């Protein structure tokens, strides 16, 4: 398959690129900064330079044409303020979904966050982040033109992945290594029967492939 990942230089995205390219897939990563291109090539992905904060839907659709799966893994990142939580974590996610529909890419994976909720209260930057992610999730869920799956990991760590997870509609809070988040995304990309599901993910005791098959009803 050809898989295009928004936020291609992110920590989860680079792990996902390595897994997908090792699995024989053709992978492209959308980045804003051309200086990140070599890191993507090292991960086995083709770098595509496009700023999703300022791009048109048509420009993003051009990147997605011919893809089998679109993955939204972009984020404003730590240190960014309330405004960029809205322009990236919500706005870019909506733009990328618009572009996927225009390009005819039905399979759409979203890396969201546990606690994401458009009505989340609070005045801190992290509260704004959860509202932005929640609004983006709501937008994607309302689209009949996408076979979407939304993944909400718990607290992300850089611990080595165990390959053992808990993946359910509601897991309760807990940590999860970025390695295992990427492994679940790679499995979801190959499991279209998970379309229409919003899933929470934390570390657990079930192998990734078994956990994904279980939520897919396979």
PDB file of N, CA and C in Angstrom, residues 61-147:
ATOM      1  N   UNK A  61      -4.401  17.604  -1.278  1.00  0.00           N
ATOM      2  CA  UNK A  61      -4.980  16.499  -2.037  1.00  0.00           C
ATOM      3  C   UNK A  61      -4.002  15.960  -3.075  1.00  0.00           C
ATOM      4  N   UNK A  62      -3.206  16.852  -3.663  1.00  0.00           N
ATOM      5  CA  UNK A  62      -2.191  16.418  -4.629  1.00  0.00           C
ATOM      6  C   UNK A  62      -1.210  15.443  -3.986  1.00  0.00           C
ATOM      7  N   UNK A  63      -0.874  15.696  -2.723  1.00  0.00           N
ATOM      8  CA  UNK A  63       0.058  14.816  -1.991  1.00  0.00           C
ATOM      9  C   UNK A  63      -0.591  13.456  -1.740  1.00  0.00           C
ATOM     10  N   UNK A  64      -1.899  13.455  -1.558  1.00  0.00           N
ATOM     11  CA  UNK A  64      -2.602  12.233  -1.154  1.00  0.00           C
ATOM     12  C   UNK A  64      -3.076  11.385  -2.339  1.00  0.00           C
ATOM     13  N   UNK A  65      -3.104  11.960  -3.526  1.00  0.00           N
ATOM     14  CA  UNK A  65      -3.632  11.196  -4.666  1.00  0.00           C
ATOM     15  C   UNK A  65      -2.813   9.922  -4.890  1.00  0.00           C
ATOM     16  N   UNK A  66      -3.523   8.830  -5.055  1.00  0.00           N
ATOM     17  CA  UNK A  66      -2.867   7.550  -5.263  1.00  0.00           C
ATOM     18  C   UNK A  66      -2.563   6.800  -3.989  1.00  0.00           C
ATOM     19  N   UNK A  67      -2.822   7.422  -2.825  1.00  0.00           N
ATOM     20  CA  UNK A  67      -2.563   6.749  -1.548  1.00  0.00           C
ATOM     21  C   UNK A  67      -3.705   5.794  -1.209  1.00  0.00           C
ATOM     22  N   UNK A  68      -3.386   4.788  -0.425  1.00  0.00           N
ATOM     23  CA  UNK A  68      -4.395   3.864   0.090  1.00  0.00           C
ATOM     24  C   UNK A  68      -4.837   4.240   1.495  1.00  0.00           C
ATOM     25  N   UNK A  69      -3.922   4.857   2.237  1.00  0.00           N
ATOM     26  CA  UNK A  69      -4.205   5.226   3.632  1.00  0.00           C
ATOM     27  C   UNK A  69      -3.598   6.590   3.904  1.00  0.00           C
ATOM     28  N   UNK A  70      -4.362   7.445   4.610  1.00  0.00           N
ATOM     29  CA  UNK A  70      -3.841   8.706   5.124  1.00  0.00           C
ATOM     30  C   UNK A  70      -3.792   8.611   6.646  1.00  0.00           C
ATOM     31  N   UNK A  71      -2.686   9.084   7.232  1.00  0.00           N
ATOM     32  CA  UNK A  71      -2.527   9.063   8.692  1.00  0.00           C
ATOM     33  C   UNK A  71      -2.276  10.487   9.160  1.00  0.00           C
ATOM     34  N   UNK A  72      -3.116  10.986  10.062  1.00  0.00           N
ATOM     35  CA  UNK A  72      -2.866  12.312  10.631  1.00  0.00           C
ATOM     36  C   UNK A  72      -2.158  12.129  11.961  1.00  0.00           C
ATOM     37  N   UNK A  73      -0.847  12.431  11.971  1.00  0.00           N
ATOM     38  CA  UNK A  73      -0.037  12.298  13.185  1.00  0.00           C
ATOM     39  C   UNK A  73       0.679  13.602  13.499  1.00  0.00           C
ATOM     40  N   UNK A  74       0.192  14.711  12.920  1.00  0.00           N
ATOM     41  CA  UNK A  74       0.823  16.011  13.147  1.00  0.00           C
ATOM     42  C   UNK A  74       0.344  16.599  14.463  1.00  0.00           C
ATOM     43  N   UNK A  75       1.141  17.522  14.990  1.00  0.00           N
ATOM     44  CA  UNK A  75       0.761  18.232  16.202  1.00  0.00           C
ATOM     45  C   UNK A  75       1.608  19.471  16.349  1.00  0.00           C
ATOM     46  N   UNK A  76       1.050  20.470  17.017  1.00  0.00           N
ATOM     47  CA  UNK A  76       1.807  21.710  17.223  1.00  0.00           C
ATOM     48  C   UNK A  76       3.026  21.466  18.105  1.00  0.00           C
ATOM     49  N   UNK A  77       2.920  20.480  18.988  1.00  0.00           N
ATOM     50  CA  UNK A  77       4.081  20.094  19.787  1.00  0.00           C
ATOM     51  C   UNK A  77       4.257  20.917  21.047  1.00  0.00           C
ATOM     52  N   UNK A  78       5.131  20.437  21.940  1.00  0.00           N
ATOM     53  CA  UNK A  78       5.391  21.143  23.189  1.00  0.00           C
ATOM     54  C   UNK A  78       5.987  22.512  22.920  1.00  0.00           C
ATOM     55  N   UNK A  79       5.620  23.469  23.748  1.00  0.00           N
ATOM     56  CA  UNK A  79       6.155  24.813  23.591  1.00  0.00           C
ATOM     57  C   UNK A  79       5.306  25.702  22.713  1.00  0.00           C
ATOM     58  N   UNK A  80       4.321  25.110  22.023  1.00  0.00           N
ATOM     59  CA  UNK A  80       3.443  25.922  21.186  1.00  0.00           C
ATOM     60  C   UNK A  80       2.288  26.457  22.027  1.00  0.00           C
ATOM     61  N   UNK A  81       1.738  27.584  21.599  1.00  0.00           N
ATOM     62  CA  UNK A  81       0.686  28.225  22.362  1.00  0.00           C
ATOM     63  C   UNK A  81      -0.706  27.802  21.936  1.00  0.00           C
ATOM     64  N   UNK A  82      -1.699  28.450  22.548  1.00  0.00           N
ATOM     65  CA  UNK A  82      -3.097  28.110  22.301  1.00  0.00           C
ATOM     66  C   UNK A  82      -3.459  28.252  20.821  1.00  0.00           C
ATOM     67  N   UNK A  83      -2.957  29.303  20.178  1.00  0.00           N
ATOM     68  CA  UNK A  83      -3.323  29.561  18.782  1.00  0.00           C
ATOM     69  C   UNK A  83      -2.911  28.421  17.872  1.00  0.00           C
ATOM     70  N   UNK A  84      -1.707  27.895  18.074  1.00  0.00           N
ATOM     71  CA  UNK A  84      -1.241  26.812  17.192  1.00  0.00           C
ATOM     72  C   UNK A  84      -1.896  25.481  17.532  1.00  0.00           C
ATOM     73  N   UNK A  85      -2.383  25.324  18.758  1.00  0.00           N
ATOM     74  CA  UNK A  85      -3.172  24.120  19.047  1.00  0.00           C
ATOM     75  C   UNK A  85      -4.385  24.097  18.123  1.00  0.00           C
ATOM     76  N   UNK A  86      -4.957  25.284  17.870  1.00  0.00           N
ATOM     77  CA  UNK A  86      -6.126  25.335  17.001  1.00  0.00           C
ATOM     78  C   UNK A  86      -5.738  25.194  15.530  1.00  0.00           C
ATOM     79  N   UNK A  87      -4.690  25.885  15.097  1.00  0.00           N
ATOM     80  CA  UNK A  87      -4.355  25.864  13.672  1.00  0.00           C
ATOM     81  C   UNK A  87      -3.759  24.531  13.233  1.00  0.00           C
ATOM     82  N   UNK A  88      -3.063  23.829  14.136  1.00  0.00           N
ATOM     83  CA  UNK A  88      -2.468  22.537  13.759  1.00  0.00           C
ATOM     84  C   UNK A  88      -3.342  21.375  14.225  1.00  0.00           C
ATOM     85  N   UNK A  89      -3.545  21.277  15.531  1.00  0.00           N
ATOM     86  CA  UNK A  89      -4.207  20.090  16.076  1.00  0.00           C
ATOM     87  C   UNK A  89      -5.671  19.978  15.647  1.00  0.00           C
ATOM     88  N   UNK A  90      -6.304  21.112  15.375  1.00  0.00           N
ATOM     89  CA  UNK A  90      -7.654  21.072  14.811  1.00  0.00           C
ATOM     90  C   UNK A  90      -7.638  21.405  13.317  1.00  0.00           C
ATOM     91  N   UNK A  91      -7.140  22.589  12.966  1.00  0.00           N
ATOM     92  CA  UNK A  91      -7.243  23.075  11.595  1.00  0.00           C
ATOM     93  C   UNK A  91      -6.561  22.185  10.571  1.00  0.00           C
ATOM     94  N   UNK A  92      -5.320  21.789  10.850  1.00  0.00           N
ATOM     95  CA  UNK A  92      -4.598  20.949   9.889  1.00  0.00           C
ATOM     96  C   UNK A  92      -5.233  19.568   9.775  1.00  0.00           C
ATOM     97  N   UNK A  93      -5.781  19.063  10.884  1.00  0.00           N
ATOM     98  CA  UNK A  93      -6.444  17.758  10.851  1.00  0.00           C
ATOM     99  C   UNK A  93      -7.673  17.803   9.946  1.00  0.00           C
ATOM    100  N   UNK A  94      -8.439  18.898  10.039  1.00  0.00           N
ATOM    101  CA  UNK A  94      -9.626  19.056   9.200  1.00  0.00           C
ATOM    102  C   UNK A  94      -9.223  19.222   7.733  1.00  0.00           C
ATOM    103  N   UNK A  95      -8.199  20.018   7.490  1.00  0.00           N
ATOM    104  CA  UNK A  95      -7.714  20.206   6.119  1.00  0.00           C
ATOM    105  C   UNK A  95      -7.260  18.887   5.505  1.00  0.00           C
ATOM    106  N   UNK A  96      -6.535  18.086   6.267  1.00  0.00           N
ATOM    107  CA  UNK A  96      -6.018  16.816   5.754  1.00  0.00           C
ATOM    108  C   UNK A  96      -7.171  15.855   5.467  1.00  0.00           C
ATOM    109  N   UNK A  97      -8.215  15.908   6.302  1.00  0.00           N
ATOM    110  CA  UNK A  97      -9.398  15.081   6.050  1.00  0.00           C
ATOM    111  C   UNK A  97     -10.126  15.559   4.788  1.00  0.00           C
ATOM    112  N   UNK A  98     -10.258  16.884   4.643  1.00  0.00           N
ATOM    113  CA  UNK A  98     -10.842  17.430   3.404  1.00  0.00           C
ATOM    114  C   UNK A  98     -10.056  16.952   2.187  1.00  0.00           C
ATOM    115  N   UNK A  99      -8.730  16.997   2.308  1.00  0.00           N
ATOM    116  CA  UNK A  99      -7.858  16.615   1.195  1.00  0.00           C
ATOM    117  C   UNK A  99      -7.981  15.130   0.877  1.00  0.00           C
ATOM    118  N   UNK A 100      -8.094  14.307   1.916  1.00  0.00           N
ATOM    119  CA  UNK A 100      -8.257  12.863   1.695  1.00  0.00           C
ATOM    120  C   UNK A 100      -9.543  12.586   0.924  1.00  0.00           C
ATOM    121  N   UNK A 101     -10.622  13.265   1.316  1.00  0.00           N
ATOM    122  CA  UNK A 101     -11.889  13.073   0.596  1.00  0.00           C
ATOM    123  C   UNK A 101     -11.758  13.520  -0.856  1.00  0.00           C
ATOM    124  N   UNK A 102     -11.120  14.657  -1.064  1.00  0.00           N
ATOM    125  CA  UNK A 102     -10.981  15.170  -2.432  1.00  0.00           C
ATOM    126  C   UNK A 102     -10.116  14.240  -3.271  1.00  0.00           C
ATOM    127  N   UNK A 103      -9.117  13.624  -2.654  1.00  0.00           N
ATOM    128  CA  UNK A 103      -8.201  12.741  -3.381  1.00  0.00           C
ATOM    129  C   UNK A 103      -8.744  11.316  -3.511  1.00  0.00           C
ATOM    130  N   UNK A 104      -9.873  11.057  -2.878  1.00  0.00           N
ATOM    131  CA  UNK A 104     -10.455   9.722  -2.962  1.00  0.00           C
ATOM    132  C   UNK A 104      -9.772   8.690  -2.086  1.00  0.00           C
ATOM    133  N   UNK A 105      -9.132   9.147  -1.003  1.00  0.00           N
ATOM    134  CA  UNK A 105      -8.479   8.232  -0.050  1.00  0.00           C
ATOM    135  C   UNK A 105      -9.460   7.990   1.088  1.00  0.00           C
ATOM    136  N   UNK A 106     -10.055   6.829   1.139  1.00  0.00           N
ATOM    137  CA  UNK A 106     -11.097   6.580   2.146  1.00  0.00           C
ATOM    138  C   UNK A 106     -10.509   6.250   3.523  1.00  0.00           C
ATOM    139  N   UNK A 107      -9.431   5.490   3.551  1.00  0.00           N
ATOM    140  CA  UNK A 107      -8.918   5.019   4.855  1.00  0.00           C
ATOM    141  C   UNK A 107      -8.148   6.144   5.523  1.00  0.00           C
ATOM    142  N   UNK A 108      -8.579   6.512   6.728  1.00  0.00           N
ATOM    143  CA  UNK A 108      -8.035   7.694   7.395  1.00  0.00           C
ATOM    144  C   UNK A 108      -7.822   7.376   8.868  1.00  0.00           C
ATOM    145  N   UNK A 109      -6.569   7.384   9.284  1.00  0.00           N
ATOM    146  CA  UNK A 109      -6.222   7.115  10.681  1.00  0.00           C
ATOM    147  C   UNK A 109      -5.841   8.415  11.372  1.00  0.00           C
ATOM    148  N   UNK A 110      -6.313   8.589  12.588  1.00  0.00           N
ATOM    149  CA  UNK A 110      -6.019   9.787  13.371  1.00  0.00           C
ATOM    150  C   UNK A 110      -5.315   9.394  14.661  1.00  0.00           C
ATOM    151  N   UNK A 111      -4.176  10.042  14.929  1.00  0.00           N
ATOM    152  CA  UNK A 111      -3.540   9.908  16.248  1.00  0.00           C
ATOM    153  C   UNK A 111      -4.091  11.031  17.109  1.00  0.00           C
ATOM    154  N   UNK A 112      -4.996  10.689  18.004  1.00  0.00           N
ATOM    155  CA  UNK A 112      -5.617  11.668  18.880  1.00  0.00           C
ATOM    156  C   UNK A 112      -4.953  11.595  20.254  1.00  0.00           C
ATOM    157  N   UNK A 113      -5.690  11.882  21.277  1.00  0.00           N
ATOM    158  CA  UNK A 113      -5.137  11.865  22.637  1.00  0.00           C
ATOM    159  C   UNK A 113      -6.223  11.450  23.609  1.00  0.00           C
ATOM    160  N   UNK A 114      -5.853  10.666  24.593  1.00  0.00           N
ATOM    161  CA  UNK A 114      -6.813  10.328  25.624  1.00  0.00           C
ATOM    162  C   UNK A 114      -7.264  11.622  26.324  1.00  0.00           C
ATOM    163  N   UNK A 115      -8.544  11.763  26.491  1.00  0.00           N
ATOM    164  CA  UNK A 115      -9.066  12.981  27.106  1.00  0.00           C
ATOM    165  C   UNK A 115      -9.466  14.047  26.109  1.00  0.00           C
ATOM    166  N   UNK A 116      -9.203  13.815  24.815  1.00  0.00           N
ATOM    167  CA  UNK A 116      -9.591  14.795  23.795  1.00  0.00           C
ATOM    168  C   UNK A 116     -11.103  14.981  23.827  1.00  0.00           C
ATOM    169  N   UNK A 117     -11.535  16.241  23.900  1.00  0.00           N
ATOM    170  CA  UNK A 117     -12.956  16.540  24.038  1.00  0.00           C
ATOM    171  C   UNK A 117     -13.166  18.004  23.654  1.00  0.00           C
ATOM    172  N   UNK A 118     -14.006  18.249  22.653  1.00  0.00           N
ATOM    173  CA  UNK A 118     -14.235  19.615  22.192  1.00  0.00           C
ATOM    174  C   UNK A 118     -14.776  20.515  23.300  1.00  0.00           C
ATOM    175  N   UNK A 119     -15.390  19.926  24.323  1.00  0.00           N
ATOM    176  CA  UNK A 119     -15.966  20.694  25.432  1.00  0.00           C
ATOM    177  C   UNK A 119     -15.123  20.635  26.697  1.00  0.00           C
ATOM    178  N   UNK A 120     -13.875  20.214  26.554  1.00  0.00           N
ATOM    179  CA  UNK A 120     -13.004  20.105  27.732  1.00  0.00           C
ATOM    180  C   UNK A 120     -12.834  21.477  28.397  1.00  0.00           C
ATOM    181  N   UNK A 121     -13.034  21.569  29.697  1.00  0.00           N
ATOM    182  CA  UNK A 121     -12.911  22.867  30.374  1.00  0.00           C
ATOM    183  C   UNK A 121     -11.460  23.213  30.688  1.00  0.00           C
ATOM    184  N   UNK A 122     -11.233  24.464  31.040  1.00  0.00           N
ATOM    185  CA  UNK A 122      -9.912  24.871  31.520  1.00  0.00           C
ATOM    186  C   UNK A 122      -9.251  25.907  30.633  1.00  0.00           C
ATOM    187  N   UNK A 123      -8.310  26.617  31.224  1.00  0.00           N
ATOM    188  CA  UNK A 123      -7.656  27.744  30.549  1.00  0.00           C
ATOM    189  C   UNK A 123      -6.182  27.497  30.237  1.00  0.00           C
ATOM    190  N   UNK A 124      -5.666  26.324  30.575  1.00  0.00           N
ATOM    191  CA  UNK A 124      -4.263  26.032  30.307  1.00  0.00           C
ATOM    192  C   UNK A 124      -4.078  25.639  28.837  1.00  0.00           C
ATOM    193  N   UNK A 125      -2.824  25.706  28.387  1.00  0.00           N
ATOM    194  CA  UNK A 125      -2.537  25.340  26.993  1.00  0.00           C
ATOM    195  C   UNK A 125      -2.937  23.888  26.724  1.00  0.00           C
ATOM    196  N   UNK A 126      -2.692  23.015  27.700  1.00  0.00           N
ATOM    197  CA  UNK A 126      -3.046  21.602  27.492  1.00  0.00           C
ATOM    198  C   UNK A 126      -4.557  21.436  27.380  1.00  0.00           C
ATOM    199  N   UNK A 127      -5.325  22.255  28.087  1.00  0.00           N
ATOM    200  CA  UNK A 127      -6.786  22.215  27.949  1.00  0.00           C
ATOM    201  C   UNK A 127      -7.186  22.584  26.524  1.00  0.00           C
ATOM    202  N   UNK A 128      -6.524  23.626  25.985  1.00  0.00           N
ATOM    203  CA  UNK A 128      -6.796  24.046  24.602  1.00  0.00           C
ATOM    204  C   UNK A 128      -6.438  22.931  23.623  1.00  0.00           C
ATOM    205  N   UNK A 129      -5.349  22.226  23.915  1.00  0.00           N
ATOM    206  CA  UNK A 129      -4.926  21.095  23.082  1.00  0.00           C
ATOM    207  C   UNK A 129      -6.003  20.010  23.058  1.00  0.00           C
ATOM    208  N   UNK A 130      -6.523  19.652  24.241  1.00  0.00           N
ATOM    209  CA  UNK A 130      -7.550  18.606  24.297  1.00  0.00           C
ATOM    210  C   UNK A 130      -8.831  19.040  23.588  1.00  0.00           C
ATOM    211  N   UNK A 131      -9.176  20.321  23.680  1.00  0.00           N
ATOM    212  CA  UNK A 131     -10.344  20.822  22.944  1.00  0.00           C
ATOM    213  C   UNK A 131     -10.114  20.749  21.434  1.00  0.00           C
ATOM    214  N   UNK A 132      -8.915  21.154  20.992  1.00  0.00           N
ATOM    215  CA  UNK A 132      -8.601  21.137  19.562  1.00  0.00           C
ATOM    216  C   UNK A 132      -8.634  19.712  19.013  1.00  0.00           C
ATOM    217  N   UNK A 133      -8.024  18.783  19.741  1.00  0.00           N
ATOM    218  CA  UNK A 133      -8.028  17.388  19.294  1.00  0.00           C
ATOM    219  C   UNK A 133      -9.454  16.834  19.279  1.00  0.00           C
ATOM    220  N   UNK A 134     -10.236  17.193  20.302  1.00  0.00           N
ATOM    221  CA  UNK A 134     -11.607  16.707  20.364  1.00  0.00           C
ATOM    222  C   UNK A 134     -12.447  17.240  19.212  1.00  0.00           C
ATOM    223  N   UNK A 135     -12.261  18.526  18.880  1.00  0.00           N
ATOM    224  CA  UNK A 135     -13.001  19.113  17.759  1.00  0.00           C
ATOM    225  C   UNK A 135     -12.612  18.448  16.449  1.00  0.00           C
ATOM    226  N   UNK A 136     -11.321  18.163  16.276  1.00  0.00           N
ATOM    227  CA  UNK A 136     -10.862  17.473  15.062  1.00  0.00           C
ATOM    228  C   UNK A 136     -11.453  16.069  14.980  1.00  0.00           C
ATOM    229  N   UNK A 137     -11.473  15.370  16.101  1.00  0.00           N
ATOM    230  CA  UNK A 137     -12.051  14.019  16.122  1.00  0.00           C
ATOM    231  C   UNK A 137     -13.527  14.064  15.735  1.00  0.00           C
ATOM    232  N   UNK A 138     -14.260  15.031  16.291  1.00  0.00           N
ATOM    233  CA  UNK A 138     -15.691  15.161  15.973  1.00  0.00           C
ATOM    234  C   UNK A 138     -15.897  15.405  14.479  1.00  0.00           C
ATOM    235  N   UNK A 139     -15.037  16.256  13.907  1.00  0.00           N
ATOM    236  CA  UNK A 139     -15.145  16.562  12.482  1.00  0.00           C
ATOM    237  C   UNK A 139     -14.947  15.299  11.639  1.00  0.00           C
ATOM    238  N   UNK A 140     -13.926  14.523  11.977  1.00  0.00           N
ATOM    239  CA  UNK A 140     -13.634  13.312  11.205  1.00  0.00           C
ATOM    240  C   UNK A 140     -14.758  12.292  11.360  1.00  0.00           C
ATOM    241  N   UNK A 141     -15.269  12.150  12.574  1.00  0.00           N
ATOM    242  CA  UNK A 141     -16.325  11.157  12.819  1.00  0.00           C
ATOM    243  C   UNK A 141     -17.608  11.476  12.043  1.00  0.00           C
ATOM    244  N   UNK A 142     -17.793  12.741  11.703  1.00  0.00           N
ATOM    245  CA  UNK A 142     -19.010  13.144  10.990  1.00  0.00           C
ATOM    246  C   UNK A 142     -18.923  12.896   9.486  1.00  0.00           C
ATOM    247  N   UNK A 143     -17.793  12.427   9.001  1.00  0.00           N
ATOM    248  CA  UNK A 143     -17.582  12.285   7.555  1.00  0.00           C
ATOM    249  C   UNK A 143     -17.946  10.877   7.070  1.00  0.00           C
ATOM    250  N   UNK A 144     -18.920  10.821   6.194  1.00  0.00           N
ATOM    251  CA  UNK A 144     -19.294   9.529   5.605  1.00  0.00           C
ATOM    252  C   UNK A 144     -18.354   9.140   4.474  1.00  0.00           C
ATOM    253  N   UNK A 145     -17.552  10.105   4.007  1.00  0.00           N
ATOM    254  CA  UNK A 145     -16.646   9.824   2.896  1.00  0.00           C
ATOM    255  C   UNK A 145     -15.315   9.229   3.313  1.00  0.00           C
ATOM    256  N   UNK A 146     -15.129   9.008   4.624  1.00  0.00           N
ATOM    257  CA  UNK A 146     -13.874   8.439   5.115  1.00  0.00           C
ATOM    258  C   UNK A 146     -14.139   7.185   5.936  1.00  0.00           C
ATOM    259  N   UNK A 147     -13.288   6.195   5.760  1.00  0.00           N
ATOM    260  CA  UNK A 147     -13.290   5.010   6.622  1.00  0.00           C
ATOM    261  C   UNK A 147     -12.274   5.270   7.730  1.00  0.00           C
TER     262      UNK A 147
END
